[in-house]
Tab-separated table of C-alpha atoms and ligand atoms in Angstrom:
chain	number	residue	atom	x	y	z
A	9	UNK	CA	-22.408	12.690	-4.119
A	10	UNK	CA	-19.505	12.145	-1.752
A	11	UNK	CA	-15.972	13.028	-2.884
A	12	UNK	CA	-13.063	10.880	-1.762
A	13	UNK	CA	-9.480	12.057	-2.104
A	14	UNK	CA	-7.308	9.032	-2.861
A	15	UNK	CA	-3.578	9.737	-2.724
A	16	UNK	CA	-1.137	7.467	-4.542
A	17	UNK	CA	-3.964	6.111	-6.697
A	18	UNK	CA	-1.643	5.359	-9.622
A	19	UNK	CA	0.335	2.852	-7.554
A	20	UNK	CA	-0.350	-0.832	-6.998
A	21	UNK	CA	-2.914	-0.839	-4.186
A	22	UNK	CA	-4.318	2.649	-4.846
A	23	UNK	CA	-5.220	1.818	-8.461
A	24	UNK	CA	-6.931	-1.414	-7.420
A	25	UNK	CA	-8.776	0.521	-4.701
A	26	UNK	CA	-10.088	3.235	-7.044
A	27	UNK	CA	-11.529	0.611	-9.412
A	28	UNK	CA	-13.069	-1.213	-6.465
A	29	UNK	CA	-14.770	1.911	-5.084
A	30	UNK	CA	-16.089	3.091	-8.469
A	31	UNK	CA	-17.655	-0.331	-8.902
A	32	UNK	CA	-19.050	-0.765	-5.372
A	33	UNK	CA	-20.017	2.883	-4.720
A	34	UNK	CA	-21.107	4.384	-8.064
A	35	UNK	CA	-22.461	7.367	-6.107
A	36	UNK	CA	-18.909	8.368	-5.077
A	37	UNK	CA	-16.593	10.797	-6.828
A	38	UNK	CA	-12.857	10.087	-6.708
A	39	UNK	CA	-10.024	12.581	-6.927
A	40	UNK	CA	-6.709	10.782	-7.410
A	41	UNK	CA	-3.672	12.839	-6.356
A	42	UNK	CA	-0.441	11.156	-7.430
A	43	UNK	CA	3.036	12.465	-8.206
A	44	UNK	CA	3.728	9.635	-10.685
A	45	UNK	CA	7.068	8.670	-9.173
A	46	UNK	CA	8.811	5.590	-10.612
A	47	UNK	CA	6.048	3.518	-8.922
A	48	UNK	CA	3.057	5.467	-10.247
A	49	UNK	CA	1.635	4.341	-13.578
A	50	UNK	CA	-1.496	5.664	-15.284
A	51	UNK	CA	-1.648	2.434	-17.324
A	52	UNK	CA	-2.973	0.870	-14.104
A	53	UNK	CA	-6.106	3.029	-14.438
A	54	UNK	CA	-6.749	2.771	-18.189
A	55	UNK	CA	-10.161	1.141	-17.807
A	56	UNK	CA	-11.573	3.971	-15.666
A	57	UNK	CA	-9.705	7.027	-16.961
A	58	UNK	CA	-12.847	8.343	-18.711
A	59	UNK	CA	-15.223	7.556	-15.863
A	60	UNK	CA	-17.257	10.703	-15.169
A	61	UNK	CA	-16.889	10.185	-11.416
A	62	UNK	CA	-13.097	10.267	-11.548
A	63	UNK	CA	-10.420	12.976	-11.817
A	64	UNK	CA	-6.657	12.553	-11.878
A	65	UNK	CA	-4.381	15.309	-10.569
A	66	UNK	CA	-0.635	14.986	-10.985
A	67	UNK	CA	0.938	16.515	-7.900
A	68	UNK	CA	2.808	16.110	-4.666
A	69	UNK	CA	1.088	15.459	-1.336
A	70	UNK	CA	3.768	17.721	0.194
A	71	UNK	CA	2.494	20.693	-1.852
A	72	UNK	CA	0.352	22.535	0.726
A	73	UNK	CA	-1.218	24.968	-1.685
A	74	UNK	CA	-2.245	22.249	-4.102
A	75	UNK	CA	-3.711	20.046	-1.361
A	76	UNK	CA	-5.569	23.022	0.116
A	77	UNK	CA	-7.042	23.895	-3.298
A	78	UNK	CA	-8.159	20.306	-3.865
A	79	UNK	CA	-10.013	20.289	-0.528
A	80	UNK	CA	-11.778	23.576	-1.428
A	81	UNK	CA	-12.569	22.840	-5.048
A	82	UNK	CA	-13.827	19.263	-4.613
A	83	UNK	CA	-15.333	19.572	-1.126
A	84	UNK	CA	-13.436	16.498	0.013
A	85	UNK	CA	-15.303	14.409	2.607
A	86	UNK	CA	-13.004	11.443	2.896
A	87	UNK	CA	-9.275	10.891	2.462
A	88	UNK	CA	-7.710	7.495	1.810
A	89	UNK	CA	-3.979	8.057	2.007
A	90	UNK	CA	-1.919	5.478	0.088
A	91	UNK	CA	0.801	7.734	-1.378
A	92	UNK	CA	4.192	6.705	-0.067
A	93	UNK	CA	7.633	5.495	-0.838
A	94	UNK	CA	6.890	1.832	-0.283
A	95	UNK	CA	9.978	-0.314	-0.903
A	96	UNK	CA	12.135	-1.414	2.046
A	97	UNK	CA	15.305	-2.001	-0.030
A	98	UNK	CA	15.152	1.508	-1.473
A	99	UNK	CA	14.730	2.940	2.037
A	100	UNK	CA	17.974	1.237	3.040
A	101	UNK	CA	19.752	2.736	0.015
A	102	UNK	CA	18.363	6.259	0.464
A	103	UNK	CA	16.161	6.976	3.519
A	104	UNK	CA	15.589	10.710	3.050
A	105	UNK	CA	12.766	10.661	0.513
A	106	UNK	CA	10.955	8.147	2.762
A	107	UNK	CA	10.980	10.569	5.681
A	108	UNK	CA	9.939	13.472	3.508
A	109	UNK	CA	7.083	11.794	1.614
A	110	UNK	CA	5.804	9.399	4.229
A	111	UNK	CA	5.987	11.656	7.284
A	112	UNK	CA	5.801	15.271	6.108
A	113	UNK	CA	3.418	14.414	3.259
A	114	UNK	CA	1.036	12.870	5.778
A	115	UNK	CA	1.147	16.012	7.907
A	116	UNK	CA	0.176	18.203	4.938
A	117	UNK	CA	-2.925	16.084	4.348
A	118	UNK	CA	-3.838	16.128	8.037
A	119	UNK	CA	-3.480	19.917	8.163
A	120	UNK	CA	-5.777	20.301	5.160
A	121	UNK	CA	-8.387	17.996	6.709
A	122	UNK	CA	-8.181	19.901	10.000
A	123	UNK	CA	-8.589	23.207	8.176
A	124	UNK	CA	-11.487	22.205	5.933
A	125	UNK	CA	-13.524	19.941	8.186
A	126	UNK	CA	-15.505	21.472	11.025
A	127	UNK	CA	-14.823	18.864	13.657
A	128	UNK	CA	-16.987	20.236	16.476
A	129	UNK	CA	-19.505	23.082	16.757
A	130	UNK	CA	-17.084	25.579	18.334
A	131	UNK	CA	-14.332	24.798	15.826
A	132	UNK	CA	-12.764	28.158	15.129
A	133	UNK	CA	-10.918	26.988	12.015
A	134	UNK	CA	-13.875	26.704	9.651
A	135	UNK	CA	-17.494	27.847	9.446
A	136	UNK	CA	-19.332	25.085	7.686
A	137	UNK	CA	-20.059	21.743	9.337
A	138	UNK	CA	-19.422	18.886	6.926
A	139	UNK	CA	-21.032	15.672	8.032
A	140	UNK	CA	-19.544	12.209	7.926
A	141	UNK	CA	-15.919	13.059	7.186
A	142	UNK	CA	-13.025	10.644	7.689
A	143	UNK	CA	-9.260	10.470	7.176
A	144	UNK	CA	-7.969	6.921	6.630
A	145	UNK	CA	-4.230	6.278	6.927
A	146	UNK	CA	-3.105	3.212	4.979
A	147	UNK	CA	-0.303	1.832	7.118
A	148	UNK	CA	1.539	-1.458	7.334
A	149	UNK	CA	2.168	-4.373	9.687
A	150	UNK	CA	5.899	-3.539	9.457
A	151	UNK	CA	5.418	-0.809	12.076
A	152	UNK	CA	5.276	-3.560	14.733
A	153	UNK	CA	8.772	-4.835	13.892
A	154	UNK	CA	9.534	-8.549	13.638
A	155	UNK	CA	8.063	-11.644	15.328
A	156	UNK	CA	9.852	-14.735	16.601
A	157	UNK	CA	8.509	-18.219	15.827
A	158	UNK	CA	5.303	-17.673	17.826
A	159	UNK	CA	2.644	-14.988	18.136
A	160	UNK	CA	0.893	-12.487	15.868
A	161	UNK	CA	0.658	-8.716	15.555
A	162	UNK	CA	-2.349	-7.284	17.421
A	163	UNK	CA	-3.296	-3.608	17.364
A	164	UNK	CA	-2.178	-2.942	20.943
A	165	UNK	CA	1.472	-3.940	20.417
A	166	UNK	CA	4.161	-1.260	20.698
A	167	UNK	CA	5.606	0.133	17.467
A	168	UNK	CA	9.140	-1.214	16.924
A	169	UNK	CA	9.940	-0.541	13.257
A	170	UNK	CA	13.296	-1.780	11.979
A	171	UNK	CA	13.828	-0.244	8.516
A	172	UNK	CA	13.827	3.417	7.471
A	173	UNK	CA	10.636	2.602	5.515
A	174	UNK	CA	8.786	1.124	8.478
A	175	UNK	CA	10.107	3.844	10.805
A	176	UNK	CA	8.679	6.477	8.454
A	177	UNK	CA	5.306	4.683	8.357
A	178	UNK	CA	5.254	4.334	12.161
A	179	UNK	CA	6.057	8.048	12.532
A	180	UNK	CA	3.167	8.910	10.242
A	181	UNK	CA	0.828	6.675	12.270
A	182	UNK	CA	1.787	8.522	15.437
A	183	UNK	CA	1.117	11.912	13.849
A	184	UNK	CA	-2.284	10.717	12.613
A	185	UNK	CA	-3.069	9.501	16.129
A	186	UNK	CA	-1.934	12.847	17.587
A	187	UNK	CA	-4.253	14.811	15.237
A	188	UNK	CA	-7.120	12.654	16.458
A	189	UNK	CA	-6.278	13.045	20.141
A	190	UNK	CA	-5.363	16.746	19.979
A	191	UNK	CA	-7.746	18.164	17.370
A	192	UNK	CA	-10.479	15.520	17.282
A	193	UNK	CA	-9.811	14.678	13.628
A	194	UNK	CA	-11.940	11.628	12.713
A	195	UNK	CA	-9.398	9.034	11.667
A	196	UNK	CA	-8.767	5.348	11.165
A	197	UNK	CA	-5.441	3.617	10.673
A	198	UNK	CA	-5.217	0.292	8.833
A	199	UNK	CA	-2.179	-1.957	9.089
A	200	UNK	CA	-2.071	-4.632	6.422
A	201	UNK	CA	0.296	-7.489	5.728
A	202	UNK	CA	2.086	-8.118	2.382
A	203	UNK	CA	-0.087	-7.700	-0.712
A	204	UNK	CA	0.165	-9.442	-4.057
A	205	UNK	CA	-1.921	-9.302	-7.245
A	206	UNK	CA	-2.213	-7.428	-10.557
A	207	UNK	CA	-0.324	-4.153	-11.207
A	208	UNK	CA	2.335	-4.628	-8.508
A	209	UNK	CA	5.604	-2.919	-9.392
A	210	UNK	CA	8.235	-5.589	-10.135
A	211	UNK	CA	10.638	-4.583	-7.381
A	212	UNK	CA	8.566	-6.523	-4.816
A	213	UNK	CA	9.102	-10.256	-4.225
A	214	UNK	CA	6.177	-11.837	-6.101
A	215	UNK	CA	6.127	-9.801	-9.349
A	216	UNK	CA	9.947	-9.740	-9.473
A	217	UNK	CA	10.104	-13.532	-9.193
A	218	UNK	CA	7.287	-14.107	-11.710
A	219	UNK	CA	8.836	-11.806	-14.312
A	220	UNK	CA	12.386	-13.108	-13.844
A	221	UNK	CA	11.114	-16.672	-13.990
A	222	UNK	CA	9.162	-16.014	-17.223
A	223	UNK	CA	12.363	-14.530	-18.704
A	224	UNK	CA	14.577	-17.385	-17.373
A	225	UNK	CA	16.561	-14.931	-15.233
A	226	UNK	CA	18.065	-15.579	-11.788
A	227	UNK	CA	15.706	-15.447	-8.796
A	228	UNK	CA	17.553	-13.555	-6.025
A	229	UNK	CA	16.528	-15.003	-2.645
A	230	UNK	CA	17.815	-12.973	0.308
A	231	UNK	CA	19.697	-14.867	3.041
A	232	UNK	CA	18.314	-18.356	3.690
A	233	UNK	CA	14.877	-17.601	2.190
A	234	UNK	CA	13.145	-18.703	5.399
A	235	UNK	CA	11.749	-15.263	6.284
A	236	UNK	CA	7.977	-15.407	6.672
A	237	UNK	CA	5.412	-12.970	5.323
A	238	UNK	CA	1.602	-13.119	5.701
A	239	UNK	CA	0.222	-12.705	2.156
A	240	UNK	CA	-3.099	-11.111	1.201
A	241	UNK	CA	-4.574	-10.564	-2.274
A	242	UNK	CA	-4.742	-6.845	-3.091
A	243	UNK	CA	-8.497	-7.064	-3.781
A	244	UNK	CA	-9.046	-8.347	-0.258
A	245	UNK	CA	-6.971	-5.457	1.088
A	246	UNK	CA	-9.180	-3.051	-0.915
A	247	UNK	CA	-12.407	-4.539	0.456
A	248	UNK	CA	-10.975	-4.298	3.980
A	249	UNK	CA	-10.113	-0.607	3.534
A	250	UNK	CA	-13.616	0.000	2.146
A	251	UNK	CA	-15.058	-1.721	5.247
A	252	UNK	CA	-13.001	0.412	7.618
A	253	UNK	CA	-13.782	3.593	5.664
A	254	UNK	CA	-17.552	3.109	5.989
A	255	UNK	CA	-17.867	1.071	9.194
A	256	UNK	CA	-14.699	1.597	11.235
A	257	UNK	CA	-15.107	3.202	14.662
A	258	UNK	CA	-13.530	6.661	14.750
A	259	UNK	CA	-10.050	6.752	16.256
A	260	UNK	CA	-9.509	2.998	15.878
A	261	UNK	CA	-6.659	1.034	14.341
A	262	UNK	CA	-7.491	-2.121	12.361
A	263	UNK	CA	-5.002	-4.804	11.352
A	264	UNK	CA	-5.703	-6.478	7.997
A	265	UNK	CA	-4.522	-9.964	7.077
A	266	UNK	CA	-5.788	-13.341	5.913
A	267	UNK	CA	-3.878	-15.872	8.064
A	268	UNK	CA	-1.612	-16.899	5.236
A	269	UNK	CA	1.990	-17.223	6.393
A	270	UNK	CA	4.535	-18.430	3.845
A	271	UNK	CA	8.343	-18.600	3.784
A	272	UNK	CA	9.831	-16.654	0.865
A	273	UNK	CA	11.427	-19.781	-0.598
A	274	UNK	CA	8.012	-21.549	-0.677
A	275	UNK	CA	6.644	-18.689	-2.787
A	276	UNK	CA	9.597	-18.808	-5.167
A	277	UNK	CA	9.200	-22.571	-5.558
A	278	UNK	CA	5.466	-22.219	-6.198
A	279	UNK	CA	6.167	-19.712	-8.981
A	280	UNK	CA	8.857	-21.967	-10.502
A	281	UNK	CA	6.605	-25.014	-10.520
A	282	UNK	CA	3.552	-23.133	-11.848
A	283	UNK	CA	5.651	-21.793	-14.733
A	284	UNK	CA	7.316	-25.186	-15.308
A	285	UNK	CA	10.850	-23.839	-14.789
A	286	UNK	CA	13.902	-25.202	-12.956
A	287	UNK	CA	15.007	-24.673	-9.344
A	288	UNK	CA	18.438	-23.870	-10.805
A	289	UNK	CA	17.152	-20.336	-11.394
A	290	UNK	CA	17.256	-19.739	-7.621
A	291	UNK	CA	20.259	-17.716	-6.480
A	292	UNK	CA	20.791	-17.137	-2.764
A	293	UNK	CA	22.150	-13.605	-2.363
A	294	UNK	CA	23.347	-11.357	0.440
A	295	UNK	CA	20.644	-10.800	3.066
A	296	UNK	CA	18.767	-7.496	3.471
A	297	UNK	CA	20.295	-5.508	6.401
A	298	UNK	CA	18.036	-5.643	9.464
A	299	UNK	CA	15.790	-8.144	7.659
A	300	UNK	CA	12.598	-8.800	9.648
A	301	UNK	CA	12.289	-12.539	10.173
A	302	UNK	CA	8.553	-13.061	10.463
A	303	UNK	CA	5.280	-11.131	10.135
A	304	UNK	CA	1.821	-12.493	11.012
A	305	UNK	CA	-1.420	-10.580	11.496
A	306	UNK	CA	-4.025	-11.163	14.177
A	307	UNK	CA	-7.164	-10.120	12.263
A	308	UNK	CA	-9.647	-10.758	15.099
A	309	UNK	CA	-10.663	-7.100	15.451
A	310	UNK	CA	-11.626	-6.410	11.829
A	311	UNK	CA	-13.281	-9.805	11.333
A	312	UNK	CA	-15.349	-9.848	14.519
A	313	UNK	CA	-16.107	-6.133	14.908
A	314	UNK	CA	-16.635	-5.165	11.252
A	315	UNK	CA	-17.459	-8.540	9.693
A	316	UNK	CA	-14.752	-8.348	7.003
A	317	UNK	CA	-13.210	-11.520	5.660
A	318	UNK	CA	-10.882	-12.273	2.741
A	319	UNK	CA	-12.325	-13.927	-0.345
A	320	UNK	CA	-9.213	-15.310	-2.075
A	321	UNK	CA	-7.386	-18.492	-1.199
A	322	UNK	CA	-3.642	-18.093	-1.734
A	323	UNK	CA	-3.653	-20.858	-4.382
A	324	UNK	CA	-6.381	-19.156	-6.452
A	325	UNK	CA	-4.890	-15.685	-5.948
A	326	UNK	CA	-1.407	-16.793	-7.057
A	327	UNK	CA	-2.787	-18.713	-10.058
A	328	UNK	CA	-4.663	-15.592	-11.252
A	329	UNK	CA	-1.677	-13.336	-10.502
A	330	UNK	CA	0.782	-15.453	-12.489
A	331	UNK	CA	-1.727	-15.580	-15.373
A	332	UNK	CA	-2.115	-11.782	-15.174
A	333	UNK	CA	1.637	-11.226	-15.581
A	334	UNK	CA	1.758	-13.779	-18.424
A	335	UNK	CA	-1.053	-11.905	-20.209
A	336	UNK	CA	0.265	-8.381	-19.643
A	337	UNK	CA	3.702	-8.357	-21.235
A	338	UNK	CA	3.162	-4.881	-22.653
A	339	UNK	CA	2.533	-3.487	-19.145
A	340	UNK	CA	5.699	-5.234	-17.935
A	341	UNK	CA	7.881	-4.071	-20.830
A	342	UNK	CA	6.712	-0.464	-20.452
A	343	UNK	CA	7.588	-0.559	-16.765
A	344	UNK	CA	11.037	-2.040	-17.150
A	345	UNK	CA	12.446	1.406	-17.852
A	346	UNK	CA	16.093	2.398	-17.807
A	347	UNK	CA	15.791	3.724	-14.265
A	348	UNK	CA	14.407	0.465	-13.012
A	349	UNK	CA	17.151	-1.559	-14.683
A	350	UNK	CA	19.843	0.791	-13.355
A	351	UNK	CA	18.549	0.363	-9.811
A	352	UNK	CA	18.647	-3.416	-10.034
A	353	UNK	CA	22.039	-3.560	-11.728
A	354	UNK	CA	23.395	-1.523	-8.795
A	355	UNK	CA	21.599	-3.649	-6.195
A	356	UNK	CA	22.850	-6.995	-7.466
A	357	UNK	CA	26.269	-6.044	-8.791
A	358	UNK	CA	29.101	-7.922	-7.140
A	359	UNK	CA	26.892	-10.608	-5.585
B	410	NAD	P1	3.355	1.847	-4.637
B	410	NAD	O1	4.795	2.153	-4.445
B	410	NAD	O2	2.949	0.866	-5.679
B	410	NAD	O3	2.554	3.196	-4.948
B	410	NAD	C1	2.815	4.404	-4.290
B	410	NAD	C2	2.141	5.524	-5.079
B	410	NAD	O4	2.361	6.755	-4.373
B	410	NAD	C3	2.732	5.715	-6.492
B	410	NAD	O5	1.685	5.837	-7.430
B	410	NAD	C4	3.523	7.021	-6.379
B	410	NAD	O6	3.570	7.763	-7.596
B	410	NAD	C5	2.722	7.772	-5.306
B	410	NAD	N1	3.529	8.780	-4.605
B	410	NAD	C6	4.754	8.628	-4.050
B	410	NAD	N2	5.170	9.797	-3.516
B	410	NAD	C7	4.172	10.710	-3.725
B	410	NAD	C8	3.995	12.079	-3.388
B	410	NAD	N3	4.942	12.764	-2.738
B	410	NAD	N4	2.841	12.685	-3.734
B	410	NAD	C9	1.872	12.006	-4.403
B	410	NAD	N5	1.994	10.709	-4.758
B	410	NAD	C10	3.128	10.069	-4.420
B	410	NAD	O7	2.822	1.436	-3.221
B	410	NAD	P2	1.744	0.324	-2.797
B	410	NAD	O8	2.411	-0.982	-2.674
B	410	NAD	O9	0.540	0.468	-3.646
B	410	NAD	O10	1.410	0.816	-1.309
B	410	NAD	C11	0.424	1.815	-1.076
B	410	NAD	C12	0.349	2.109	0.403
B	410	NAD	O11	0.012	0.902	1.108
B	410	NAD	C13	1.647	2.610	1.019
B	410	NAD	O12	1.330	3.615	1.941
B	410	NAD	C14	2.227	1.386	1.714
B	410	NAD	O13	3.003	1.773	2.826
B	410	NAD	C15	0.967	0.651	2.135
B	410	NAD	N6	1.074	-0.809	2.248
B	410	NAD	C16	1.573	-1.550	1.219
B	410	NAD	C17	1.611	-2.944	1.325
B	410	NAD	C18	2.148	-3.810	0.203
B	410	NAD	O14	2.304	-5.013	0.399
B	410	NAD	N7	2.438	-3.280	-0.967
B	410	NAD	C19	1.130	-3.562	2.498
B	410	NAD	C20	0.630	-2.758	3.536
B	410	NAD	C21	0.594	-1.401	3.388
B	411	DAU	O1	4.268	-6.147	5.232
B	411	DAU	C1	3.784	-5.097	4.448
B	411	DAU	C2	4.898	-4.543	3.595
B	411	DAU	O2	5.165	-5.522	2.594
B	411	DAU	C3	4.569	-3.200	2.954
B	411	DAU	O3	4.416	-2.243	3.960
B	411	DAU	C4	5.674	-2.773	1.990
B	411	DAU	O4	5.290	-1.571	1.311
B	411	DAU	C5	5.881	-3.868	0.977
B	411	DAU	O5	6.958	-3.538	0.116
B	411	DAU	C6	6.159	-5.195	1.672
B	411	DAU	O6	7.463	-5.170	2.324
B	411	DAU	P1	8.463	-6.435	2.289
B	411	DAU	O7	9.837	-5.972	2.519
B	411	DAU	O8	7.943	-7.537	3.140
B	411	DAU	O9	8.219	-6.882	0.749
B	411	DAU	P2	9.219	-7.323	-0.410
B	411	DAU	O10	8.376	-7.783	-1.545
B	411	DAU	O11	10.268	-6.303	-0.694
B	411	DAU	O12	9.941	-8.585	0.227
B	411	DAU	C7	9.205	-9.706	0.692
B	411	DAU	C8	10.200	-10.702	1.267
B	411	DAU	O13	10.974	-11.252	0.188
B	411	DAU	C9	11.194	-10.099	2.222
B	411	DAU	O14	11.473	-11.048	3.241
B	411	DAU	C10	12.443	-9.857	1.378
B	411	DAU	C11	12.381	-11.003	0.375
B	411	DAU	N1	12.948	-10.728	-0.961
B	411	DAU	C12	12.509	-9.623	-1.624
B	411	DAU	C13	12.991	-9.321	-2.875
B	411	DAU	C14	12.525	-8.086	-3.620
B	411	DAU	C15	13.855	-11.598	-1.527
B	411	DAU	O15	14.254	-12.629	-0.938
B	411	DAU	N2	14.333	-11.314	-2.777
B	411	DAU	C16	13.956	-10.203	-3.475
B	411	DAU	O16	14.438	-9.980	-4.616
């Protein structure tokens, strides 16, 4: 049985990924290391919490001793690294935790992999050769910066991140690359576009708009609402990461996206009309500083080389997502904690 260390598995994408892997690879064992920050939620994993091939460990990826012990005790063969501070607006408010978690946390995991995996026969760091190991860094299309009206992000573009969040993710990518080039660590980096789907924390555009709309609250659209994002259902992101984990060529970067560009205002209007509410709920608010205008993924490499393709249409994915939020009011109410409300009161006060 192969043990996979999933970091950040109590978050939005990580929790969807763990369920996906336990279903598709019942011969795998998953260790989920998550600090349970405001974004981590064990409710997301209720249906698999008693699975005999699954263990949850509450802890910090920056804790070297803990990470080292996990590698020894569970004989980790693969790492899928999701854990991060993930919200751009929060990184503008307070960048430091982004640099600490996203950059230094990544280095701790890389050091543990380097220590515990015998990369080549004369590796002086460890004595036992473990076959078939891989470290997969879950990155983001935001590392490429912003696009104008034309063009798409391909893997060979320079990294030009614009927010503290994307700068921290780009830094981590470069360290992962350096551990591959310098120490021969077997790695892949995936760079996905915006995800949506069940269990997304309601600070991000789609769940925030769905929940506010259900509750007849204002829908805060930044700037002119014409910024473009390239949306992918979280389950398609999970299947793409699975594909790269098992089939990706060592050392390679793979972009992930489903050719689905939408302006923010289109998404908000779709949510309003699906829920039968009024456009009067829309409130144009102050723009995000340094707001990236457009993202779009060129997915040629992962589709042609690895044969991955998305399965959801945006219409079907959004219909199911809106239904999921309508049917999971308890999950929503538990999440809307005092901390969350305080953050949003501060963000939107005086607008
Ligand atoms: P999320 O904010 O929902 O979840 C992050 C998880 O990481 C939480 O469970 C949190 O508790 C955990 N975490 C944070 N700091 C930690 C630490 N120091 N130690 C251990 N655990 C810690 O994030 P998400 O949206 O699921 O994103 C997951 C990953 O995917 C991130 O690396 C993000 O950059 C990347 N990504 C996200 C998207 C998207 O649209 N959401 C798109 C592309 C890439
Ligand atoms: O592209 C991948 C990235 O997508 C991930 O790496 C990030 O972790 C993830 O948070 C996401 O970043 P964005 O900044 O694109 O997502 P967000 O949901 O915060 O915003 C999407 C767009 O909607 C963006 O143009 C800002 C706008 N927006 C967002 C919020 C929360 C609004 O207009 N109003 C809002 O209230």
